[in-house]
Structures are given as structure tokens and as C-alpha cells.
Tab-separated table of C-alpha atoms in Angstrom:
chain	number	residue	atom	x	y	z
A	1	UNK	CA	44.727	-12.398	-12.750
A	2	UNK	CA	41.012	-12.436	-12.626
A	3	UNK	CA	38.810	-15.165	-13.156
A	4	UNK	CA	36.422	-15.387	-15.878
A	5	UNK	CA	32.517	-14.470	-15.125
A	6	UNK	CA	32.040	-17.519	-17.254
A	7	UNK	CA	33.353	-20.101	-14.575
A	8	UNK	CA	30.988	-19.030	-11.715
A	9	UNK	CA	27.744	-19.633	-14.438
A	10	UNK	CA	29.325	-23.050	-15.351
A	11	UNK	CA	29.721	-23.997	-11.918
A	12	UNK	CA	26.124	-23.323	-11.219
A	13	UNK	CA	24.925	-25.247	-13.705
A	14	UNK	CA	27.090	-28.118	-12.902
A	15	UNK	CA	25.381	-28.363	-9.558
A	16	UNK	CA	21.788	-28.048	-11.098
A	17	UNK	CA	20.343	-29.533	-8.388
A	18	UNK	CA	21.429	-27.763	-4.972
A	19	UNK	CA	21.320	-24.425	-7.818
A	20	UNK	CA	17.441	-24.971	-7.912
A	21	UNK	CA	17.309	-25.463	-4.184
A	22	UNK	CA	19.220	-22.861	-2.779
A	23	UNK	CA	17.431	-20.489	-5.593
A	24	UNK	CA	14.136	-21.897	-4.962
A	25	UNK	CA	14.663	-20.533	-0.739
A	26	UNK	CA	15.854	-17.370	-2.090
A	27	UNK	CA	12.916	-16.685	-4.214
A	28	UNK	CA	10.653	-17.871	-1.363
A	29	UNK	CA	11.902	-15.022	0.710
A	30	UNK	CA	12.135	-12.494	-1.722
A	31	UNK	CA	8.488	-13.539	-2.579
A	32	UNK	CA	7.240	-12.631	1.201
A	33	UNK	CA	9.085	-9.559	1.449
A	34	UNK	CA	8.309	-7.911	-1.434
A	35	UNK	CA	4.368	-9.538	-1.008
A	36	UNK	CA	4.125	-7.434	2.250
A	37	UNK	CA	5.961	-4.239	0.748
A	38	UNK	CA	3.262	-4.372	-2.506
A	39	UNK	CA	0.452	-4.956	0.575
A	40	UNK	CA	1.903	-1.768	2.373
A	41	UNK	CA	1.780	0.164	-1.220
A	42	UNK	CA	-1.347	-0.768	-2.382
A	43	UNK	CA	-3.090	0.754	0.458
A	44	UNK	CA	-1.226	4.215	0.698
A	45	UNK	CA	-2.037	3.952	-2.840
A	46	UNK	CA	-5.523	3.605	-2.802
A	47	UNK	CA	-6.034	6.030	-0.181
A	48	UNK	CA	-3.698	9.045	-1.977
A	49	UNK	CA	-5.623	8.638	-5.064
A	50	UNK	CA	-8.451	8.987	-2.997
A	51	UNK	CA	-7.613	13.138	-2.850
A	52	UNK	CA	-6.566	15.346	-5.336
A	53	UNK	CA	-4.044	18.683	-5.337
A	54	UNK	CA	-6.849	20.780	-5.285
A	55	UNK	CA	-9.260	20.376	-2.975
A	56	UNK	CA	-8.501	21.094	1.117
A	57	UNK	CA	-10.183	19.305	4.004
A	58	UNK	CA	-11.039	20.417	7.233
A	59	UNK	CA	-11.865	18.632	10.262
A	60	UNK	CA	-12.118	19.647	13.945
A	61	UNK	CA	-8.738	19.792	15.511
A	62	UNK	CA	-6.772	16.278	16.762
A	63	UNK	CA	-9.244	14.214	14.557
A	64	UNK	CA	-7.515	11.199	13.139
A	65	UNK	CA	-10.617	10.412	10.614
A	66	UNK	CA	-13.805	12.269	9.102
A	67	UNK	CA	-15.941	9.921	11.407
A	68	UNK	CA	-14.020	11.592	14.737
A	69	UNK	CA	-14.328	14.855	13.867
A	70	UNK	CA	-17.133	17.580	14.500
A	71	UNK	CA	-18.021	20.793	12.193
A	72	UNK	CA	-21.011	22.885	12.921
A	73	UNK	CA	-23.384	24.246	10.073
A	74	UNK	CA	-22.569	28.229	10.926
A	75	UNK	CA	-18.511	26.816	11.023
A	76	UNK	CA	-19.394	24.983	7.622
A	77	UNK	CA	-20.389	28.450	5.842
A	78	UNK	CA	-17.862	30.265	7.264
A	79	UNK	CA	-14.881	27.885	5.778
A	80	UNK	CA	-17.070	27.882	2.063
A	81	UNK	CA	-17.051	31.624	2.176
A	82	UNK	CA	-13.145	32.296	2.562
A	83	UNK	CA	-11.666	33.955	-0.879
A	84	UNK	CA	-9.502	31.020	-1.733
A	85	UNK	CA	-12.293	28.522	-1.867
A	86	UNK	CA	-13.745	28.423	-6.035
A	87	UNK	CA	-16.335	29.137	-7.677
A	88	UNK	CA	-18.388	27.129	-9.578
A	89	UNK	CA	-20.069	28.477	-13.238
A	90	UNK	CA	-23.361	30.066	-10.596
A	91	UNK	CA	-21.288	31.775	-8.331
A	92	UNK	CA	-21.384	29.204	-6.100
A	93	UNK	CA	-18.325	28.086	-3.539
A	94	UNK	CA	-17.122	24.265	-5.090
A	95	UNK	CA	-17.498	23.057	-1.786
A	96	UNK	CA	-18.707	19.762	0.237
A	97	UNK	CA	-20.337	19.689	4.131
A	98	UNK	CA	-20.054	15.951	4.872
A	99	UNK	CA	-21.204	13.613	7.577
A	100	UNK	CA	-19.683	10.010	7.997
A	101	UNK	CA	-20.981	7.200	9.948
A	102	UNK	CA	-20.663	3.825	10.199
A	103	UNK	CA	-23.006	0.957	9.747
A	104	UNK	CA	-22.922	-2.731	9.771
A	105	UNK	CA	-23.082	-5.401	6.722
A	106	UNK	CA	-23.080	-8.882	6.606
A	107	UNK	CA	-20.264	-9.941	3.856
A	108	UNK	CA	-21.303	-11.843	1.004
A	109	UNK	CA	-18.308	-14.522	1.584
A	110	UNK	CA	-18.782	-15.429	4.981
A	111	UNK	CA	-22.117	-13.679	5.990
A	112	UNK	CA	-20.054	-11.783	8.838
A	113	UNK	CA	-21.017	-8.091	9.908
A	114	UNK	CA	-18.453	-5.466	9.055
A	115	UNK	CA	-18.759	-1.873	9.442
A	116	UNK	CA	-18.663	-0.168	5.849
A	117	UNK	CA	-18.901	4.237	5.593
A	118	UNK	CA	-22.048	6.117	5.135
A	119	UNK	CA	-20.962	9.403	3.426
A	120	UNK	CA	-23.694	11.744	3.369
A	121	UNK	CA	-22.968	14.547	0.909
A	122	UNK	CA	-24.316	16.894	-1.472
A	123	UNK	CA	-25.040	17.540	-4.955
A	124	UNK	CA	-22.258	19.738	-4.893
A	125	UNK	CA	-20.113	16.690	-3.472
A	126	UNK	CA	-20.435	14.969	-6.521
A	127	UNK	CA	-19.246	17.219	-8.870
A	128	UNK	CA	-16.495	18.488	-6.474
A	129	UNK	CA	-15.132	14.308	-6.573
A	130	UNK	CA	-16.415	14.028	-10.538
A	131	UNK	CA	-12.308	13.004	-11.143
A	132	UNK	CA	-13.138	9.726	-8.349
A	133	UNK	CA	-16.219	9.253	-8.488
A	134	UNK	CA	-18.656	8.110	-11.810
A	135	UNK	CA	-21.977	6.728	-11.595
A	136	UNK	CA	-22.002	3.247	-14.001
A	137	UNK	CA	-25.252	1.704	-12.703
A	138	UNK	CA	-28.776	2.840	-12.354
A	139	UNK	CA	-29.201	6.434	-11.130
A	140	UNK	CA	-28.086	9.291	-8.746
A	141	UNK	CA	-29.541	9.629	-5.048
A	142	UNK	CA	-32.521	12.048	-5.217
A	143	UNK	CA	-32.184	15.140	-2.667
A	144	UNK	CA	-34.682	15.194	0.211
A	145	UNK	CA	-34.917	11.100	-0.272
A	146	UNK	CA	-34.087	7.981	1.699
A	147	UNK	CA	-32.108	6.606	-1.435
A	148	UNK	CA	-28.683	5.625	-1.616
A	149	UNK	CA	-25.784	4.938	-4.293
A	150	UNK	CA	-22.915	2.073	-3.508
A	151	UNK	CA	-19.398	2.149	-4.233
A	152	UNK	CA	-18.621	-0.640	-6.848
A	153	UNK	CA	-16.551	-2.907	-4.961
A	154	UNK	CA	-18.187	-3.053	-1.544
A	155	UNK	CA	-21.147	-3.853	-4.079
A	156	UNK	CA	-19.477	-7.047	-5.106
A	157	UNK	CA	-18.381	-7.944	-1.402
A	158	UNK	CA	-21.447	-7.334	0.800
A	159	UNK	CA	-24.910	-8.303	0.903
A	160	UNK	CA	-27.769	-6.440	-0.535
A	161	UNK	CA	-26.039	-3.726	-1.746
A	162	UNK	CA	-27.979	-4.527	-5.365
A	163	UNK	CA	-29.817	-1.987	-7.218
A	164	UNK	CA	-33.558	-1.985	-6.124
A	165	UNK	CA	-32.492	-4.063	-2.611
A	166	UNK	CA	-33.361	-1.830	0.934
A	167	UNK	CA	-30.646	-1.360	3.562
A	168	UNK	CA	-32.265	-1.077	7.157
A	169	UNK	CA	-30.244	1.532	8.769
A	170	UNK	CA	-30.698	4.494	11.069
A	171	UNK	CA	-33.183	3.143	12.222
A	172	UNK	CA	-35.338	3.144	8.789
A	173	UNK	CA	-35.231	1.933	5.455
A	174	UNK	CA	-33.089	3.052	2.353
A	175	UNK	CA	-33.311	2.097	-0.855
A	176	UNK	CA	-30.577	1.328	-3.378
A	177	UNK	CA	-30.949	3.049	-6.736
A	178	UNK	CA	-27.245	3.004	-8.256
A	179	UNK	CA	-23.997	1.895	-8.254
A	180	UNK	CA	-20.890	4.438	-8.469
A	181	UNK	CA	-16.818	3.281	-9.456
A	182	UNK	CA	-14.446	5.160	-7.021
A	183	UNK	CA	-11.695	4.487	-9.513
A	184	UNK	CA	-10.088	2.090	-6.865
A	185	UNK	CA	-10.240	4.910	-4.624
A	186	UNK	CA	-11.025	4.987	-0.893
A	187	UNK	CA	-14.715	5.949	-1.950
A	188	UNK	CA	-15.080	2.441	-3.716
A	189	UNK	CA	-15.613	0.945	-0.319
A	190	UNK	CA	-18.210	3.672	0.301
A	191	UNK	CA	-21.977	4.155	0.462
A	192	UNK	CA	-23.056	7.757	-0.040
A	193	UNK	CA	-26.612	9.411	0.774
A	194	UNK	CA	-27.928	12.785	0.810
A	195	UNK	CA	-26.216	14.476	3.839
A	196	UNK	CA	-29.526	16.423	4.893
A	197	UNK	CA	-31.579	13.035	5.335
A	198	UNK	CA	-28.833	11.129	6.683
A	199	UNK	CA	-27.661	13.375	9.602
A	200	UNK	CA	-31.575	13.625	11.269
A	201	UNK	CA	-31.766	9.521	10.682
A	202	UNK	CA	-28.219	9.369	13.073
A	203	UNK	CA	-29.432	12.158	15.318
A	204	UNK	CA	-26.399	14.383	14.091
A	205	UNK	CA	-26.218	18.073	14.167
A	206	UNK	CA	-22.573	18.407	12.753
A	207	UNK	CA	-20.992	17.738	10.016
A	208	UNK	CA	-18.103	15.616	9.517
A	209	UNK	CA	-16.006	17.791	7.541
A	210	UNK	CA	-15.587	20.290	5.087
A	211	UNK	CA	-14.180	19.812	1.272
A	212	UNK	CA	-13.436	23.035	-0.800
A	213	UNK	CA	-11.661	23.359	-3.885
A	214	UNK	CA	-8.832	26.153	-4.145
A	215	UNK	CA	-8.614	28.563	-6.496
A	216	UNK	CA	-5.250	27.912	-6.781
A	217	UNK	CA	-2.718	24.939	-5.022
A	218	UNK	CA	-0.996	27.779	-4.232
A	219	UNK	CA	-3.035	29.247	-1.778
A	220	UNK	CA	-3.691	26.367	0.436
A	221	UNK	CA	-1.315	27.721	3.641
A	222	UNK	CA	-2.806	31.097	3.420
A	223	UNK	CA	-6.590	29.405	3.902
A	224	UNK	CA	-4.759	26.882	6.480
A	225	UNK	CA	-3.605	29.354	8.418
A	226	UNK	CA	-6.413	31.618	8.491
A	227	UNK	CA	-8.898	29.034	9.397
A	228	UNK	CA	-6.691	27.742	12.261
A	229	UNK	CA	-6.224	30.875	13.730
A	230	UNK	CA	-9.910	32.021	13.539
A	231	UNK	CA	-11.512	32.135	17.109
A	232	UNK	CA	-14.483	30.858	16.111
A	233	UNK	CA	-13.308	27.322	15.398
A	234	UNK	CA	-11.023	25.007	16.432
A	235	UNK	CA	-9.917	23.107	13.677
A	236	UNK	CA	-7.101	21.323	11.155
A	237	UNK	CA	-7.080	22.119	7.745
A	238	UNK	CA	-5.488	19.850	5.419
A	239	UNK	CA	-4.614	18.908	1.854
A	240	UNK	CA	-7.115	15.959	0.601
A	241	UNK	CA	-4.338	13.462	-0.200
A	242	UNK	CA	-2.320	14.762	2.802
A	243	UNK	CA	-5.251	13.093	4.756
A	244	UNK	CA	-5.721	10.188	3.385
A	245	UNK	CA	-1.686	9.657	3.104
A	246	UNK	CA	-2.152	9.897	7.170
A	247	UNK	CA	-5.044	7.619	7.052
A	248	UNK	CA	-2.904	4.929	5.083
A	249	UNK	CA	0.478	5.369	7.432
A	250	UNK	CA	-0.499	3.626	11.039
A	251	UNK	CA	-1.716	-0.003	8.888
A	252	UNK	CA	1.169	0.569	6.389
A	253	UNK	CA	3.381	0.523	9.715
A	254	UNK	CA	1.870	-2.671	10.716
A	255	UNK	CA	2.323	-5.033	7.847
A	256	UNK	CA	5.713	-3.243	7.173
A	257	UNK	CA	7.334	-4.235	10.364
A	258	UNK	CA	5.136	-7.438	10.231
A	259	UNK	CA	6.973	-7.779	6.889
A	260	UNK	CA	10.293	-7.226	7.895
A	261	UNK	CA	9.980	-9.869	10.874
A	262	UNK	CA	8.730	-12.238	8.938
A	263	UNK	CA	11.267	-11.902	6.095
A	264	UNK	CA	13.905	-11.630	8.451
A	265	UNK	CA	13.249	-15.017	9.980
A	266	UNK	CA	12.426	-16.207	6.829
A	267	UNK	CA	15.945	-14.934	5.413
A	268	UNK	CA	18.300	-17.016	7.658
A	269	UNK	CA	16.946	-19.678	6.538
A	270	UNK	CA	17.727	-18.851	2.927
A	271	UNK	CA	21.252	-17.726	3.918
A	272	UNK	CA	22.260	-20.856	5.533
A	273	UNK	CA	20.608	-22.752	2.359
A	274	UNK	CA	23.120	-20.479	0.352
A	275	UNK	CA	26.329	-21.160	2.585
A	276	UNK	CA	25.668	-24.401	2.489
A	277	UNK	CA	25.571	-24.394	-1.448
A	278	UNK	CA	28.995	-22.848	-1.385
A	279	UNK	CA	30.438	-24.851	1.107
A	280	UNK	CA	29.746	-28.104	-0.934
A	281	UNK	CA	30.994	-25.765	-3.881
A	282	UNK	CA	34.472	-25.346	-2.122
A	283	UNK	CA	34.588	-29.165	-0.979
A	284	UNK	CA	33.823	-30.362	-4.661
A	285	UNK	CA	36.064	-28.484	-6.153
A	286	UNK	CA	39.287	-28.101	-3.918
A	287	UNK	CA	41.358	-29.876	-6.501
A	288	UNK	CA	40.192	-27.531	-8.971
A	289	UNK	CA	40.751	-24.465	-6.629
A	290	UNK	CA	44.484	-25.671	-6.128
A	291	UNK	CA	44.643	-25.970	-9.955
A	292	UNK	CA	43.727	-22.292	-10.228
A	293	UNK	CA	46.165	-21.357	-7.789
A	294	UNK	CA	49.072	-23.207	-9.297
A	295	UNK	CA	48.721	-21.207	-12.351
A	296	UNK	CA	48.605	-17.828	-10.913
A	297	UNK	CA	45.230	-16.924	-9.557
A	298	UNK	CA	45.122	-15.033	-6.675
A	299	UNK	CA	43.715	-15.549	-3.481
A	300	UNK	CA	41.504	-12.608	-3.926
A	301	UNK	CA	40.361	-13.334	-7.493
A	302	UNK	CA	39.226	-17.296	-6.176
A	303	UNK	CA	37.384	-15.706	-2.910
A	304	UNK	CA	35.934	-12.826	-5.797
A	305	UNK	CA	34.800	-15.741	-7.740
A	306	UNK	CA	33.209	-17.720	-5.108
A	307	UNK	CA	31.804	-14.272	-4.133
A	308	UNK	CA	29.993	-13.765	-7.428
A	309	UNK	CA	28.853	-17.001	-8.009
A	310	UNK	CA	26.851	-16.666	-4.771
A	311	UNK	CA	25.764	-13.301	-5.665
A	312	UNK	CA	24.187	-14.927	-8.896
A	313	UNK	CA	22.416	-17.334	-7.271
A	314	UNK	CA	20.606	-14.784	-4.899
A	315	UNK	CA	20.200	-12.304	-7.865
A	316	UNK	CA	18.544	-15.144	-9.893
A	317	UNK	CA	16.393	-16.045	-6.953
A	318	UNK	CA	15.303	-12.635	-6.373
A	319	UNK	CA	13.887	-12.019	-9.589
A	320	UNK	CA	12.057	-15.082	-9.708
A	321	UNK	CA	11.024	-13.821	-6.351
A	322	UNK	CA	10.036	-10.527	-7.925
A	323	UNK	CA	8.028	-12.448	-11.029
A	324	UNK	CA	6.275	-14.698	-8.852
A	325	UNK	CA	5.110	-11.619	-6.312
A	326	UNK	CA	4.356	-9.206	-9.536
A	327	UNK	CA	1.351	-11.837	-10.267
A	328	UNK	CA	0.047	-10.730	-6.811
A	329	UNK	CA	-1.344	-7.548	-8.465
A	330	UNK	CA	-4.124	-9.114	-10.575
A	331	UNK	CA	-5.611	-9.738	-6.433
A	332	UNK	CA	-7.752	-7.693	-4.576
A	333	UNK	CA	-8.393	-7.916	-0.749
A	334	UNK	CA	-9.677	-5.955	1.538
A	335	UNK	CA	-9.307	-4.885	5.765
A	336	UNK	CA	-10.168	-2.743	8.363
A	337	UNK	CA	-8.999	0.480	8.272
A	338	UNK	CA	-7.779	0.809	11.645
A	339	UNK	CA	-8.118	4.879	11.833
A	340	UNK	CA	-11.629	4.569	10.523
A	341	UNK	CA	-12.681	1.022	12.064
A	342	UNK	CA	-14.699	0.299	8.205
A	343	UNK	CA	-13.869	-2.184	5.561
A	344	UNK	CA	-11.496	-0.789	2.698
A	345	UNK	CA	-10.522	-2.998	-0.305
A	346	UNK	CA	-7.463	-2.490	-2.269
A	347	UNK	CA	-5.089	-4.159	-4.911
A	348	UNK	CA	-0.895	-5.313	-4.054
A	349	UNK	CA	0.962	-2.612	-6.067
A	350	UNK	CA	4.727	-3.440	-7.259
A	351	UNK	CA	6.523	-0.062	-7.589
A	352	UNK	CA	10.160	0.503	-8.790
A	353	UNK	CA	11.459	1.339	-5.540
A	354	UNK	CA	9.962	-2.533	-4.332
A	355	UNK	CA	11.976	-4.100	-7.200
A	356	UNK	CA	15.069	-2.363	-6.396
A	357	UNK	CA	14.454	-3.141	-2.354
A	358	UNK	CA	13.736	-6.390	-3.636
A	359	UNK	CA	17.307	-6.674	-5.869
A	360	UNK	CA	19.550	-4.935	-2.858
A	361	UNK	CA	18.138	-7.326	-0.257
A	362	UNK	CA	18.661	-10.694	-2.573
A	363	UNK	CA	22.002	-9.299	-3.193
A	364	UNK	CA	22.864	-8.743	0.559
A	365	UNK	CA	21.529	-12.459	0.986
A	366	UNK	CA	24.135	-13.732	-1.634
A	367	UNK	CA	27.274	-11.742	-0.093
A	368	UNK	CA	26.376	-12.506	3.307
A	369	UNK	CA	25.812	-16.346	2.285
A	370	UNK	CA	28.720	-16.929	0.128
A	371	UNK	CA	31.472	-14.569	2.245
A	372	UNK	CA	32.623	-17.845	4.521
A	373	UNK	CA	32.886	-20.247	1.885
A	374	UNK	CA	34.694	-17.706	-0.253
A	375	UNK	CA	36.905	-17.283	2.517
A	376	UNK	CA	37.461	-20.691	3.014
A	377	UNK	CA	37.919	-21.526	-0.506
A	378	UNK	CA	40.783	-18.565	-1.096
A	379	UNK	CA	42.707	-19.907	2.165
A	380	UNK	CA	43.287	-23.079	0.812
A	381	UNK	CA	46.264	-24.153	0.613
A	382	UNK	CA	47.908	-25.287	-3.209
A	383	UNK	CA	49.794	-28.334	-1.719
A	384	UNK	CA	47.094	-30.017	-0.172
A	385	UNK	CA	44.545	-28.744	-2.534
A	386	UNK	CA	46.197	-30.355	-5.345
A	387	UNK	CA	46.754	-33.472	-3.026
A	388	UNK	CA	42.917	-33.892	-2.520
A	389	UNK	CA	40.944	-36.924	-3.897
């Protein structure tokens, strides 16, 4: 005979207080795991949308990051002229040379330095990132000019980074004269230049790296593998958001298993709270438990319902858990990028495989907090439960 779902809900509302407790622990946890899941998400997130299918990138071979990497100007033509690289409406490849450096700027919130990306690019650049990228300030860089455009939200974290203000770098000054949005891309936490002024100002005679757009997706491991075989160059050829997926995974790593420890810690503490909910649940109601026997419930079904009413309380604290954490996305923060070493803001992002990580671990909390007391409370014995005071 099984026992009614009804009794385990009635039971936890007859023990509102040590309900809201034990619930309030559970949710606590739940909130810091899936916090440092949505922290791991939001920047692969922001990084992937940084590429799109179509476009390729090559960089010299072993590179972990644009600002590593090494491409000379007679490499650079060769990789624009290959036959799966577009063209644009002129005849032209749709292809980017890029050089990337770093540079230091004092934050607006605590006035210390941090290294933010210089992307010098082209006028072909812009239209090859015109999905990413759209100026919504002021105006574009001029070619042949010391002018520069800012992504929007390292314009609202760092200091003179304003429309009209001069940034002192290279050795010379640069003036400000608009203001792009990245679409909460990697290039929001960008400055970009014109790549012919900014690579004499640094001293550089390479590029960074080389962006094409394919004729067709479809084509990319025929270009990949004729570029990396080509004598003349040593180098890796990849798909844009391949690369910045990579560029996401080593920090991703880090706060995951930073996470996990935490959480773990974090969850004995909300297990114990749990089996000691239960425990008092068994004590308070051994007369009651006898009762049930006496009438013909089995062992099983009173360890089952013991089972489930612990299961509720963890699933109930979980998805306050999950509500409390899902406000966490109206926050943006930003870090170092550890492959690049430059600042890199991005958003929490709650995706449906969080919430149902989120569920499974609450529920694992609940069956591994109630099992003993369940246990305990189907072992009783119907003399002496009955006997009881």
C-alpha cells in the first residue's frame, strides 16, 4: 500500500519552520553553483558569438591568441588569394590582415591600469565583421590617420575613451572619433585603428592574423589543409568561433572547478541541514509512523515517503536557487582573459542545460540527505512506535 503524495506536503508544512531553513541552505547552494556555471557560460558565450560560420582565421602555428602569433605581408596575400576565400561586389578577396597589441588604461572605477586590445584593421575588416560590429557614435576611423573607434563597453569602463578625448599610446597621440557596439561580442572590449598606422607606431612588421570569408562553410578543410601544408608558411588555420571557443575554455576551466569546490563544500553543509530536518521528522512523528504500520503500510512505502518528502524539500530549494541566480543575468562584469592577458567584459548566462544541472544536483542533495532518516524511520518497530510519548 502506498502512501499518499499528499502526506509528505502536509508534513512539510507542519514543520514550517525547519522547512524554510533546511530550504533556505539548499537554495544557498544551488544559488553558488549554478552562479559559477552561468559565469563559465557567459564567457564561452561572449567569445563564440564573437565568430561566425563563415569566416576562417589563421595564425602562425602553436599560437594560443592573435597577440602571439606572427603573419608576414607576402604570407598575408598569399592566404587572401586561395580560391575558397570570397569575393566582394569589386572583385576583391572579403578578407582582413590584422595586428593586435596591447595597451594600458586606467579603469574608470578604481583608476587602476589594465591592458585593453588594440585591433588594427582595415576597411575591409569592417565590413567583413558588419554582423558584430556597428558604429552608434560619432564616426569611422579615417585611413592613413592617428584616429581611433572604441568598443561600447570598455567605453563605459575606462577612462578617456570619450569621443573627442586623445589616448597617448605608441608612443604618440590618437584621437577618439567614435564609438562602435560589438553586440556583446569579444570586440566590445576592443579598440580598433587603422592597421597601416598602428603597426609602424608598435614597430611591427607582421601581422597578427588573417580573416577571410569562405565561399562556402563547406570548403573550410580543403583551405585548412592547403594552407598548412604550404612550405612557405607555417601556420594554423581555424574556424572564427572555433578560436574564440579555445580562447574561452582555459578561464571556463578555472571558475568551473573553482565552482565545483566551492559548491561541494558548500553542499555538505546543506545535506546535513536536510538530514537533520528528517531526523527530527522521524522523532516527531514515530507514533504516527507506528500508526501507519499497524494498518498495513509497508516498510518500503514509509522509507519511500520519507524519501520524497526530502526530495521536495531539495527540489523546492533548488528552484528558488535557480530564481534567485536567473536575476544574476541583468549583471555585467568583466576579467582578464588569461590567453590574451586584456580586459573582457561579459554578462552570467542561464542556459537549459544549467537549470537541469541545477534540478539533478538539488535532487541528489535531497536523496542523499533524507536516505538515513528514511531508513531509520521504515525500521521502526510498530510495538514501540505505538508505545512512544
Amino acid at each position: 500500500m502506498k502512501i499518499p503524495l499528499s502526506y509528505s506536503f502536509r508534513s512539510l508544512w507542519t514543520r514550517r519552520l525547519t522547512t524554510i531553513l533546511t530550504l533556505s541552505g539548499v537554495a544557498l547552494v544551488v544559488f553558488v553553483f549554478v552562479a559559477a556555471l552561468m559565469l563559465s557560460e557567459g564567457l564561452r558565450q561572449t567569445l563564440v558569438a564573437t565568430g561566425v560560420d563563415d569566416n576562417a582565421i589563421v595564425i602562425r602555428r602553436a599560437s594560443q591568441a592573435e597577440v602571439q602569433s606572427a603573419i608576414a605581408r607576402d604570407q598575408a596575400n598569399i592566404i587572401k588569394t586561395q580560391p575558397e576565400v570570397a569575393l566582394d561586389s569589386n572583385g576583391k578577396p572579403q578578407s582582413t590582415s590584422d595586428v593586435v597589441v596591447l595597451i594600458s588604461l586606467p579603469k574608470r572605477s578604481n583608476n587602476e591600469p589594465t591592458n585593453v586590445v588594440v585591433r588594427g584593421t582595415s576597411p575591409e575588416g569592417l565590413s567583413l565583421r558588419a554582423q558584430q560590429v556597428k558604429l552608434v557614435e560619432g564616426r569611422m576611423f579615417a585611413p592613413g590617420l592617428q584616429e581611433l573607434i572604441v568598443g561600447k563597453s570598455l567605453q563605459q569602463r575606462f577612462q578617456n575613451c570619450e569621443i573627442g578625448s586623445t589616448l597617448r599610446m605608441g608612443g604618440t597621440d590618437w584621437q577618439v572619433v567614435g564609438v562602435f557596439d560589438g553586440g556583446r561580442t569579444g570586440f566590445d572590449s576592443e579598440i580598433w585603428g587603422d592597421a597601416e598606422v598602428i603597426m609602424p607606431a608598435w614597430r611591427r612588421q607582421m601581422f597578427s592574423s588573417v580573416t577571410v570569408r569562405l565561399r562556402d562553410p563547406q570548403q573550410f578543410e580543403a583551405l585548412r589543409q592547403r594552407l598548412e601544408s604550404d612550405p612557405r608558411m607555417v601556420v594554423d588555420v581555424k574556424r572564427e568561433k572555433q578560436y574564440y571557443d579555445e580562447q574561452s575554455k582555459f578561464m571556463a576551466i578555472f571558475i568551473n572547478v573553482l565552482g565545483t569546490v566551492v559548491t561541494f563544500i558548500f553542499s555538505f553543509g546543506a545535506m546535513i541541514g536536510a538530514m537533520i530536518t528528517m531526523y527530527a521528522a522521524v522523532s516527531n512523528r514515530t507514533q504516527e509512523i507506528g500508526t501507519l504500520r499497524a494498518v498495513g503500510f509497508r516498510r518500503r512505502s514509509v522509507l519511500s515517503a520519507f524519501l520524497i518528502e526530502s526530495v521536495l524539500l531539495a527540489v523546492l530549494g533548488g528552484i528558488v536557487g535557480l530564481l534567485l541566480s536567473s536575476l544574476l543575468q541583468f549583471i555585467s562584469i568583466s576579467t582578464t582573459n588569461w590567453n590574451t592577458f586584456s580586459e573582457l567584459a561579459f554578462s552570467f548566462k542561464l542556459s537549459p542545460f544549467i537549470v537541469m544541472q541545477a534540478l539533478i544536483f538539488s535532487l541528489l542533495m535531497g536523496l542523499v540527505g533524507g536516505f538515513l532518516p528514511a531508513v531509520r524511520a521504515s525500521r521502526l518497530k510498530i510495538v514501540e512506535a505505538l508505545r512512544t510519548e
